[in-house]
Every structure is written in structure tokens, then in C-alpha cells.
Amino acid sequence: LLPLTFRVRNTPNFKGHPTKGLLQPGESTPLKVSFAPRTLGNHRERIAVESVNPTSGVVLATHHLTLVGRANGIAAKPSLVGGPGALPEDFSKGDRFVDQDAERNVVGTTGVPQAGGTKAGRSAGSTTQRTTDLSALDVTVKREKYQYYKHFLKQERQRRTARHKPATKVDDPLSMGMRQASGLKEPLIPLPVADEPLWLDERYTGTNATYVRPKNRKPLPEEQARALSMLYKDKPERQTQLKECSRALPLSDFGKLAVGPRRLDFGTITAMSREERYLVVTNDLNAHVQVTLLTQDIPNLSESQRQNQIIPPRTTTAFPITLHCTAAQSFKQQVSYLINNVHLFEFDVVAEVVPVSLNVSKDNLLFEMNQEHFGEKMEEVFTLSNPNNHFAEFSWECNNKNFSVSPMEGSIEKNSSAKIAVLWHPVMQSPKSNSQGIHQGELVLSVVGGPSHRKKVILEGRFPDSRIIIKDRSVDFGMVPIGVPQLRHLLLKNQGTSEGFFKIDWQSKLGDSLNNDLKMQVIPERGHIPAGGGVDVEIWTSPQKPMKFEIGIPIVTSGSRPLTIPVTGESMIPELVIDQDEFDFKSIYIGGAGRLPLTIRNQSIISAQILVDLTPFPEFSLEIDRENWSTDDYDECPLVAEERENAAASPTPGADRTRGSKYKLTVKENHALDFNFCFRPKNVSEHAFELPLEVVGMVNSPEHMKRVVVAEGLKPRLVLSEDVVDFGTRIVIRNNAIKIPYSMEFKLKNNDKNDVICKLGTPVGNISATSSPVFQFTPMESEIKSGDELLVRATFLPREDKQYRAILPIYLDGNEDKSYVDVEVFGEGKFPSLVFDRHEVVLPPVPLGFKTKATFNILNDGYDNLELRYHLPTDTDRLPVEIDFPEGKMIGIAKGSLPVEISLSCDQPMSFTGNIEFLDEDGQRYTIAVTGTVDNSVITAYDFLKANEQVRELALTDNKGRVVEASAVEKCKYNVNLVHSEGYGLPSEILMGGEVTKPSAHISKFLGSITLKGVFGQDICGDLISTKGRGIIDLIETLSGKQVPGKITKLSSNRKEQAQQYLNQYEKVLTMLRSYGACLNFVKPEFLLDHEDFKRIVASREVSGKLSKNVIREWKALEERFAAVSSYCWTSLIFQVVKVFVVSRVSLKSLKGLPISQHIEMGKSYFSRSNMHSVPEVVLLKWMTAHLFQALPGSATCITNFDQDLRNGLAFYSLLVGYWPSLNSYSKFLKKNPRGDNQIRENADLVVRMLRSLQLPYVLAPEDILDPDPRDMLLYCVYLYQTLPQFIPVSTLEFSTLLGEEKVKSIELKNPSKKTIAYMARLEGDSSFQIQHSNIRLEPG
């Protein structure tokens, strides 16, 4: 019953006519369809006929018409009419006559082309076909009508021409050819103003008159109207009000009423919403009126309140009109209202009701498993916003149980938003995962009152394409002793194409009871493995009782099924035997010492540990001679005092003990060890106890190992002031040299009431019987009165560089069969030597042309007087090292310490380690290593630049050292050099206690953004140390594409051998890096080990005796600062790796390939003559400078460094705008000439927002720009240099299509490498273009 507006959606080969129109109720119209194929073959297409809302254009219904056609060939094109020989008749349209009878049988053929369907199908003789085919009779009638109309128009024109044609000239001497009164106007008589009221017919002025109505009223503001709507009553309260509200108003009163607006327009609202507008009524009468709205019977307006109001005289009120539509529509309704229940009037309510819609911030969510969330749920959050003017209720549907959404349903208030969290539960081989291990699903959004087409969020959870395997099929501990920690290694390898993750959930399989019995530990329990890499897993166990164990440890991996590794072994109690039946020290006088052998034999196939707790017996101790054990069998001394730092392996007794020690003895399998069980009485007492011996892992000691200890301390007749005479280390005299022996004194006191004769026997020990004895004592024999003391002088004259040990027997009263007391005598001989206060001199790295220096001390150790001689490295031309003696070259007894200053200055980059030799009079050489580095690189000279950042002065010069002009600066035709000044200082030496700055998180972010070898944590040094070299090797191989030599193929089970393997591996890594130009001569492989391995290496060197005690002492002193030194060395190593393999890719060749290079002077001399910046660094600086001058020519300056010149943010802004022009919209917020910290901070915040808008994986923080670190900013500039040129379009996709037609074009990407490549696609510009996936992952090939 309503008019219908329609439109036709044509297809490329079929066209409908008319394309749009209006049909009245009951009317129809023919649709003419033409077939004009563009290609040969069969064509089957559908055209859509849509009925639309004429106001909003919303499609109400759609009908499809299927059309089929076939194009068999290509018709000849008709020849065009024209040329100089063409006549007018050639351009006339010919008539085509059809048979009337045949025409009656054809329906809808009007306008249908001839057979063939195209212009090409027409005959060559016809030029254009008429759009309507007529019969011969119709043509004749049409021609007659045309001739009639033509004749009629001709006659009418002749009549008009004759009427206006001037009359012929008449010879009239009176009027002289002029018309009478020509040009004069007739005077008009003025009439009075008719201001009396018009007379109206009573037929139109009665109560039924409807053409007179209240005036239209403009709407009021919503808040004011709401307040007015609540002021007045809905019923009369007084008799006068009732009378006034019941009378009929005269016609004249309607002009004093204003009601409006007459068209109450709600605008565009959403379905299911309740919108409120106000109808305003003004009463200017002197009486009350009653206005009643008739909305209760209108479904969409029935919720309106205050439908009746009593309006006082001279007041205004408002009626709230509530519109509630449950479906989308074009709403228009005429609403009636009554005045005094007599006069009926109407107003219109209109609204455009659209479906409820919610906006989703992300149309697809990608979950990529990483180490942090491996084995756990992963969460992604997006925003669901409500742009409507009413709250919206929503719910979600998900077709994959591996994904869950929270909240599943809810409501969002108008113009607000809510966070939606989606959880991915990564369970491998789930029903919804495809062959590549990808979980795919959809979230479908349902909105109450929303459109039929529901929005979807594509969900995709990706497992890494990794394949983690276990090299060994099982872990067999074999036979192990109880209570002794045992270690086995498990190697996990990743044979996939991307990084993999693993998690070892061993505790769930053991249980509490088995875990208490085995004391098992797995390190690490979780981690990541780079593609092609591996991880060494340590499995520790310490069985607490004899048992056989066989358990399966589950290993959950990414990209493959869970693995189970069987762990087997058997713990047993070792078979130990003590050779001695008892330990009877008999009676020993106080001050003396008794020593008995203690031999323990291990007759089992496993090593054993024994604990001897002598804490209650401080006069007893255990010792072991160095000759009784070998480093080939033991990693460390087999006798360790657990409660005393002194290991008791030294034969020199310690000071007085008030408390004994607890010892741990280790005896290898099928091996015997000889210990010394010592008794040194301090008090008169008797001792009889069972040796407190306990086998580790056993609750009670076996019966066959129980031994009795018997000893007695007697009051001596002779008391010694010293029971041990220790000369310490003394200098060995030279051959044929006269040397005064070293001497010590001790006293012998007669504690007896009788006089005694004391005689000193011959010392017995590892001293050779030579003509000149090593130890001598005087007097050898003397009588000591009761209560008197005898002063004994002992001398020590060493002849060899060795340790001397002897026992001096003392006899009383001529009884030489048995000594009364034995005195232990110790001394060590040592040749005179020179000692350095450090084992290596490290010169701080400096830029080219600057002098670096360091001072060390030479310490005299045995020389009386010596004038030093020295030899510098032979190649002093290439290694310009200078040496200076500020206090002369003489060293000796009077001057035991001599300072020496080493300096280096060079104009070419170099890093070296050389030896300086110091010689004594006999030609004995004492060598100290000197390491120095000179380099024009921010990375290498970082410490120097940071130490002098406040006094740094830079200069711009040309190739001849002259100051450059402004035009040359804009063209980047200059060199940047650090000006020499006396105010520069050198950073402190790290090995001597200098301050160490830990690397920031930027190096981790940088490496994580350029490599797929895993995400580095905040503590990158700790992460690399924990990988035992695998991490740094994988990083080097990834960045360089080269294999690192010396990788460990099979790790030893011996800890000492493991430490040596790691040390050799790091040595090979450093050698390789130095060959590529890394300045790492000051980095030693020992500092790359973890702390435990470092201590093992130092202990091994100490035991081997290959290094002097002074060198060992220096290495041990470094243990206290090992964490700081190791962190510094690892930081230097990482940055040098980046320098030689990443920064070096920034070259002149790559710069020439960029469009900005045309604004840069590309002469090589302008890139290679800086004393503080390398060629890649100069390329970066000039690259930024050129972009700055191009983007901000008015405020551009030269970029000369990577810290202060980047602080204002202008350089970063210029780079981003240069490669992503749409970011130029931020220019209105940019402070081009920032003044003060506030404006600089605004620029920093702006740059960060621009970086985040590009969705780069590596983004700075504002603080990084405000307080720039030159090394970190260099890394970020390298990252931008490699990333931003990728935004330059490489080709153009052109779309040519009809309006409303969708066209798809594809871009083909190939991955020729052997690794997986991930792309992030981003579309910016017209919203008519769309891409299906924003994250693309390409597998190899």
C-alpha cells in the first residue's frame, strides 16, 4: 500500500534498465536486460534488485535474477561514418519496421537489441539503432502529427511578429507620428488602510474549525525542558482551574498558544534504545489550559510520561516523548494532542532507527607461544566500544574450546567501552589444531537489536615450528653412593625451523616420598632452544638410602608431542676399610704433637664421602700431605674442613683452637688415602673415645669401621714457648754468595723441680744432608736450672726453591732412645724475584689520537739493590707503547715498590696484547702483559665518552682541517672530530676496582627485534652465562652466518674437566671475534665462565703449581669482584658482536641505495676521517642530518653525536616523517625550536606516540630520549636504518572496478631461506581497501 523505491545492481556482462525508479501501489514496470559480453564463453551471473528506503538508502529487501548467456565469437566492428565525402543523409537514422503480428506476441522486447546483443552485431550499413521499434502505421501517424505541430508553431510565430511589427508611417501633420498620452501614467487615488478585522463565515469559526492552530514553538535545551516537565500538575486542583480547562477556546486564543516543534526529529538512534525528546507548550493566555498527549495507543511511544498537564497562565512546560523501537526502521508517526479535551491537533515524530552496533578494536587475534607463557594460558585483550546513544547487550560464541573469552556476555553503557580478554589454552594435537600445529577459531559477536550480519574476531594460536628431540634415549646414573650428589647431563636439540620451548615437570612424577629418597633436581626446569640449537640440562640426584630407581621424567615441548626420558640408577653403600685397628697416641706432653697415620681404603666401585666430626675434641685434627693425593684423581683436596676456612690440608698447624673442626673426606672408588691423625695437647687430660666417623648416607657407622682413640696430655717437665717454628718464605742464597741465615728464637722453660740437661737432636725431614744444613739450632745442649728458661736460636738457610719440613727432637737427661718432645719446623725457599701488583695492565680504550695510560707497581721480593732494565714489544712502530719511571729505576731494600707508567697513543684503530719484560742483573726475565685499545667507535670508546661527556668538545672540519661553512653542513660535507683538550680524563680500570655500568634493556630489545633466536631477558649477561656458551654461539652464528669453531660436542661428567672445556670453548669464540675485528683483547675467557667454574679453574691452576703464588693470589682476589668483572666482559663481548656483525652492515653502499643520498656528499673522505666515529656511525649521523634538513629546514642542525643532538626529538621525527608521510599530521604538535625541558619532553612524548603508531616491535620510552645513552641510541639508529627503508613502496597495485563491486588482488611472498620468516602487514589510507591477515608467517621454501 506504499510506494516502492527500487534500484538494480548490474553485473559486468548484463545490464538492466531502468537502474532505479519509483513504483506506486499496484504499479509495475518492465525491466529490460541487455547482454554485452566482454569475454568469450558461457556467462552465468546474478543481478540484484533491491528495495530501498528513499530517505536513508537502507536496503529493505533484495531479489536476485539469474541470467545466462553465451558469447561464441567476436563481431566485426561497424565502420564509422565520416570523412570529407560524407553527406547529411549518411548521418540520418534509418527506420526499422517490424511485423505487427509478430510484435504482439513478444512481451517486453521494447529496447532489446537485435540478435547478437551488441553494437558489433549490427549490420555495417546501419549507424545507430533506435531505442524504440515502431510499426509503419505508427510512423505515418507520428509524421502527420509532426507536420501539424510544425505548421501550428509557424503560424503562431507569424501572428506574434505581425502584432509587434510597427505600423507603417502615416503622413499625419497633426500628431506628427506620436501616440496620444504616450509615456504618461494614470494618477491613483489613495485609499484608507483596511485594518478592521475581516468578516469570517461562522461555518469556519465554530468549534469544528481545524485550519487555525497554535503557533509553532522552538525546542528548548534538554536540561531546561526536563526541568519544566516536572513543574505542573496533571489534574486541576481548584474549581476555577477545572472551569478554565473545560471551556472551548475562541479562535483568537489560539494565537496565544505555542506548541512545538511540529516536527519532533529524534535523528539517528539505535534499535532497543529509549530516547527522550520534549514537546514544548507555551500558554500566553490569562487562563489555565489542559494539554493531553494521545500516545498511549502508539506502540513505539507508549512509554512516554506526563501525558496530561495543567498549564498555568503565562507559563511554559514540556512533555517528554519517549521513543522505543525494537527494530531498524524509518520511523514517522503523527501524534495527536488535545487542548482542554476539545481542540484536536497533531505533530509529527520522526526518527531514523538503525541496528545496534558495537565496534571491535581488533578483527583478529594472534597468539604466539613464547618462553614466558609456555605451558600456561596466554591472554590477549581488545576493546569493545559502544558508539550508540543507548546501552547495548552482547554475547560471544566461540567454536574452539582451546579459546575462552571473558566476559562471555554483558552490557556496555552508551559512548563507553569494555575490555574483552581472550585466553588461549595451548594443548598440542587438539581437535581444532591443523597439521602445522595451529589452533584456529572464531569469536562471533551477538548484539541484542543488532544487524543480522554479526561481527567476527578471527582467533589463531600458533605453536612454534620446532621439533625438540633428546639426543640420549635415557639417563643412567649407574652405581652411585648414597648421600653424595651425582650429576648427569641431558642434551635437548631443536631440529625445527623456529625457536622452541620446553618444560620439565619432574616433580609431578616423583611424589613427595620418592623425592625425599632421591633428592633430585633438574636445572633448568624450563627454557627456550633456538632453531638448530640445543640446551644442556643438568639432572642431579643424591639418594638417601640403598635403592634401585627407574622413573620417567616428562618433558613438555612446543611443536611436538610430550617426551619422556627414563632415568635409572642404583644407590649403594660403599665398602670402606680402615687399616689401623686403633689410634693410641699414648702420653704426650703439652706443647708437643703426636701424629698417627689414618688409611682409608675404598673397595667398592663408587666413590665415598666420610664425615669426621672432631668439634668436641679441639686438640685433635686431620691433615693430609700434598704428596698423598693427585689432581688427576681429585678435583679438589680430598680433605676439607667444613667449619674452618683452613682446609687442614696444609701441614702447618693453625693457631690455638677452642673448638674443633668437622672434616669431609672423599675417597675415590678402588682407591686408598693416607691421612695424618694429629694430637696436640693443650691441657693435662686423658682422652678415650670412639672415632666420630660417619659414612655419608648412612645413619649409623658400620661396626667394622669403628675405632678407639686413646691419648693423654701430660704436664711437661720442659715447656716450649712455640710448638711450631715457621720461618715462612725466605729468599734462596745464590751460589758462592755469602748470606746471613734467617733466624728465629724460642724458649725452653724447666717446669720440673729438678735441674734438667736438654739436648737438641738432628732435625729429620725433607732436608738433604749437605755441607751447609738448612736448619741449625744453638745451643745444641745445655743444663737448665729449675724454673729457668733457655733461649734457643734457630736459623734457616734455604738452598732450593721448595718447602722444607723437619722434626726437631729434644732429649732430656741423656736419654736419646726416645725424644721427650718434638718441635715442628717449617720454612720455604724462594729465589729473589720481581712481583707486580697485578697480572695484567689494561689500558682504557680511547678514541684515535688520544693518549691512554695506566700505572702499576713493581714490588721487590728478595733483591738488595737492582737497577731495572726492560724490553718493550718488538714491533713498536705498530704498537707505539711508551714506558716511564716517575721515581727512577732503582729498586731494593730501601725502595721496595717502584711505580711504572705505560702509555699508548695511535692514529689508527688497533687492539693488542703485548708483553713488557723487566730484567735483573743475571738476565732473569719478569713479564707483565699490557693490553690496549684505540678505536674510532662509540661502542669501543664508550667508557671514555661517558667519563668526559660534560667536557666533550666536537668540531666540524673539512678534509684539510678547516672549519666548514653552513652550505657544506647542509650538504653533509664535513668530518666530526673530538677536539683534544687537557681536561679529558680516563675511566677507572675495571680489574682494579673501577665502577661497572650494567647494560640496559636496550641491547636485549635490539637483539630480540633483529633475530629469531629467542627473546632476551632484562639480565642478558646472566642469561648468556647460564647457557654455558650456547647462547653467545647461537647469537654469533645467527648474525654472522658462520660456524663457530671449538664447540663442545660431548660434555665430560667431571666438573673440573667441564670447566676446562668451557674455558677452551670461550677462547675459540674470542679468537674468532678478534679475527673479524672485535676489540676484545682485554676480555679473558676466564671471566666468561660462571663463578663456580671460575673457582674450579683457579683451584686447578693453584694445585698444578704452574702459576706463581702471586698470580694465584691476584686471581683469587678477583673472586670478590668476579660478578662485576664478568658483567663488564660479557657486556663488551655482546656489543662487539653487534659492532662487527650488525653495525658493519651500515655502509656507504647501502646509503647510496636510499633516496636521501642525493642530499649527502658521498665522498669517501667525508666518512672515514673521524677520530671518534667509525664509517657506519658517520653514515647514520649524516643519514639523520639529511632527513632533518629535508623535513625541518628552518630549524635543522647538524647531528654530530648519538646523545645530546638526539635529545630534542627532531631527528627521530624527521626520520619517521621521511619514510611514513602520513605521520606528518603530528607536525602541529611538534615544537620545532624547543625551549626548556617541558617542550623537549613534549617532543619526546610525540616521537614515542609516532613510533607506537607504526607498531614497531622495538620502541623507545620518553626517558630514553630525554636522557640518551650514546651506545643505546646508536643501536636504535641502526634499527631504524634497517627498518624504515622497508616502508618505501616497491610497487603499486592499481584497482579498476565498478562502484560497489569488490575486487581482490594478491601479493606473492616467498621465503628462500631455511628459517621461518614472520611479516606484519599494515594497511593505512582509504578504508575501502582491506587485507585479510595482518600477521603472516612464511615457512622455509
Coordinates of N, CA, C and O in Angstrom, one line a residue, residues 195-255:
D195 N -7.6 48.1 8.3 CA -7.1 47.4 9.5 C -8.2 46.8 10.3 O -7.9 46.3 11.4
E196 N -9.5 46.9 9.9 CA -10.5 46.3 10.7 C -10.5 44.8 10.4 O -10.0 44.3 9.4
P197 N -11.0 44.0 11.4 CA -10.9 42.6 11.2 C -11.8 42.1 10.1 O -12.9 42.7 9.8
L198 N -11.4 41.1 9.5 CA -12.1 40.5 8.4 C -13.4 39.8 8.9 O -13.4 39.2 10.0
W199 N -14.4 39.8 8.1 CA -15.6 39.1 8.4 C -15.3 37.6 8.1 O -14.9 37.3 7.0
L200 N -15.6 36.7 9.0 CA -15.4 35.3 8.8 C -16.8 34.6 8.8 O -17.6 34.9 9.7
D201 N -16.9 33.7 8.0 CA -18.1 32.9 7.9 C -18.2 32.0 9.2 O -17.2 31.4 9.6
E202 N -19.3 31.9 9.8 CA -19.5 31.1 11.0 C -19.2 29.6 10.7 O -18.9 28.9 11.6
R203 N -19.4 29.3 9.5 CA -19.1 27.8 9.1 C -17.7 27.5 9.4 O -17.3 26.3 9.6
Y204 N -16.8 28.5 9.4 CA -15.4 28.2 9.6 C -14.8 28.7 10.9 O -13.7 28.5 11.2
T205 N -15.7 29.3 11.7 CA -15.2 29.8 13.0 C -15.8 29.0 14.2 O -15.6 29.4 15.3
G206 N -16.5 28.0 13.9 CA -17.1 27.2 15.0 C -16.0 26.3 15.7 O -14.8 26.3 15.4
T207 N -16.6 25.4 16.5 CA -15.7 24.5 17.3 C -15.0 23.5 16.4 O -14.0 22.9 16.8
N208 N -15.6 23.2 15.3 CA -15.0 22.2 14.4 C -14.0 22.8 13.4 O -13.5 22.1 12.5
A209 N -13.7 24.1 13.5 CA -12.7 24.6 12.6 C -11.3 24.1 12.9 O -10.9 24.1 14.1
T210 N -10.6 23.6 12.0 CA -9.3 22.9 12.2 C -8.1 23.6 11.5 O -7.0 23.3 11.7
Y211 N -8.4 24.6 10.7 CA -7.3 25.2 10.0 C -6.6 26.2 10.8 O -5.5 26.6 10.4
V212 N -7.1 26.6 11.9 CA -6.5 27.5 12.8 C -5.9 26.7 13.9 O -6.6 25.9 14.5
R213 N -4.6 26.9 14.2 CA -3.9 26.0 15.2 C -2.9 26.9 16.0 O -2.5 28.0 15.6
P214 N -2.4 26.4 17.1 CA -1.4 27.1 17.9 C -0.1 27.3 17.0 O 0.2 26.6 16.1
K215 N 0.6 28.4 17.5 CA 1.9 28.7 16.8 C 2.9 27.6 17.0 O 2.8 26.9 18.0
N216 N 3.9 27.6 16.1 CA 5.0 26.6 16.3 C 6.0 27.2 17.3 O 6.3 28.3 17.3
R217 N 6.4 26.3 18.1 CA 7.4 26.6 19.2 C 8.7 26.0 19.0 O 8.8 24.8 18.7
K218 N 9.8 26.8 19.1 CA 11.1 26.3 19.0 C 11.4 25.4 20.2 O 11.0 25.6 21.3
P219 N 12.2 24.3 20.0 CA 12.6 23.5 21.1 C 13.5 24.2 22.1 O 14.2 25.1 21.8
L220 N 13.4 23.7 23.3 CA 14.3 24.2 24.4 C 15.5 23.2 24.6 O 15.4 22.1 24.2
P221 N 16.6 23.7 25.2 CA 17.6 22.8 25.6 C 17.1 21.7 26.5 O 16.2 21.8 27.3
E222 N 17.8 20.5 26.4 CA 17.2 19.3 27.0 C 17.2 19.5 28.5 O 16.2 19.1 29.1
E223 N 18.2 20.0 29.1 CA 18.1 20.1 30.6 C 17.0 21.1 31.0 O 16.3 20.8 32.0
Q224 N 16.8 22.2 30.3 CA 15.8 23.1 30.7 C 14.4 22.5 30.5 O 13.5 22.6 31.3
A225 N 14.3 21.8 29.4 CA 13.0 21.1 29.1 C 12.7 20.1 30.2 O 11.5 19.9 30.6
R226 N 13.7 19.3 30.6 CA 13.5 18.3 31.6 C 13.0 18.9 32.9 O 12.1 18.4 33.6
A227 N 13.6 20.0 33.2 CA 13.2 20.7 34.5 C 11.8 21.2 34.4 O 11.0 21.1 35.4
L228 N 11.4 21.7 33.2 CA 10.0 22.3 33.1 C 8.9 21.2 33.1 O 7.8 21.4 33.6
S229 N 9.3 20.0 32.6 CA 8.3 18.9 32.5 C 7.8 18.4 33.9 O 6.8 17.7 34.0
M230 N 8.6 18.7 35.0 CA 8.2 18.3 36.3 C 7.5 19.3 37.2 O 7.3 19.1 38.4
L231 N 7.2 20.5 36.6 CA 6.7 21.6 37.4 C 5.2 21.5 37.7 O 4.8 21.9 38.8
Y232 N 4.4 21.1 36.8 CA 3.0 21.3 36.9 C 2.2 20.0 37.1 O 2.7 18.9 36.7
K233 N 1.0 20.2 37.6 CA 0.2 19.0 37.9 C -0.5 18.5 36.7 O -0.6 19.1 35.6
D234 N -1.0 17.2 36.8 CA -1.7 16.6 35.7 C -3.2 16.6 35.8 O -3.9 16.2 34.9
K235 N -3.7 17.2 36.9 CA -5.1 17.3 37.1 C -5.4 18.7 37.7 O -4.6 19.3 38.5
P236 N -6.6 19.3 37.4 CA -7.0 20.6 38.1 C -7.1 20.4 39.6 O -7.6 19.3 40.1
E237 N -6.7 21.4 40.3 CA -6.8 21.3 41.8 C -7.9 22.2 42.4 O -8.2 22.1 43.5
R238 N -8.3 23.2 41.6 CA -9.4 24.1 42.0 C -10.5 24.2 41.1 O -10.4 23.8 39.9
Q239 N -11.6 24.7 41.5 CA -12.8 24.8 40.7 C -12.6 25.7 39.5 O -13.0 25.5 38.4
T240 N -11.9 26.8 39.8 CA -11.6 27.8 38.7 C -10.7 27.1 37.6 O -10.9 27.3 36.4
Q241 N -9.8 26.3 38.0 CA -8.9 25.6 37.0 C -9.7 24.6 36.3 O -9.6 24.4 35.0
L242 N -10.7 23.9 36.9 CA -11.5 22.9 36.2 C -12.4 23.6 35.2 O -12.6 23.1 34.1
K243 N -12.9 24.8 35.6 CA -13.8 25.5 34.7 C -13.0 26.0 33.5 O -13.4 25.9 32.3
E244 N -11.8 26.6 33.7 CA -11.0 27.1 32.6 C -10.5 26.0 31.7 O -10.4 26.2 30.5
C245 N -10.2 24.8 32.2 CA -9.7 23.7 31.4 C -10.8 22.9 30.7 O -10.5 21.9 30.1
S246 N -12.1 23.4 30.9 CA -13.1 22.6 30.3 C -13.8 23.5 29.1 O -14.6 22.9 28.4
R247 N -13.5 24.7 29.0 CA -14.1 25.6 28.0 C -13.4 25.4 26.7 O -12.3 25.1 26.6
A248 N -14.3 25.7 25.6 CA -13.7 25.8 24.3 C -13.1 27.1 24.1 O -13.6 28.2 24.4
L249 N -11.9 27.1 23.4 CA -11.2 28.3 23.2 C -11.7 29.0 22.0 O -12.0 28.4 21.0
P250 N -11.9 30.3 22.0 CA -12.2 31.1 20.8 C -11.0 31.1 19.8 O -9.9 30.8 20.2
L251 N -11.4 31.4 18.6 CA -10.3 31.3 17.5 C -9.2 32.3 17.9 O -8.0 32.0 17.6
S252 N -9.5 33.4 18.4 CA -8.4 34.4 18.7 C -7.4 33.9 19.8 O -6.3 34.4 19.8
D253 N -7.8 32.9 20.6 CA -6.9 32.5 21.7 C -5.8 31.5 21.2 O -4.8 31.3 21.8
F254 N -6.1 30.9 20.0 CA -5.1 30.0 19.5 C -3.8 30.7 19.2 O -2.7 30.1 19.2
G255 N -3.9 32.0 18.8 CA -2.6 32.7 18.5 C -1.8 33.0 19.8 O -0.6 33.4 19.6

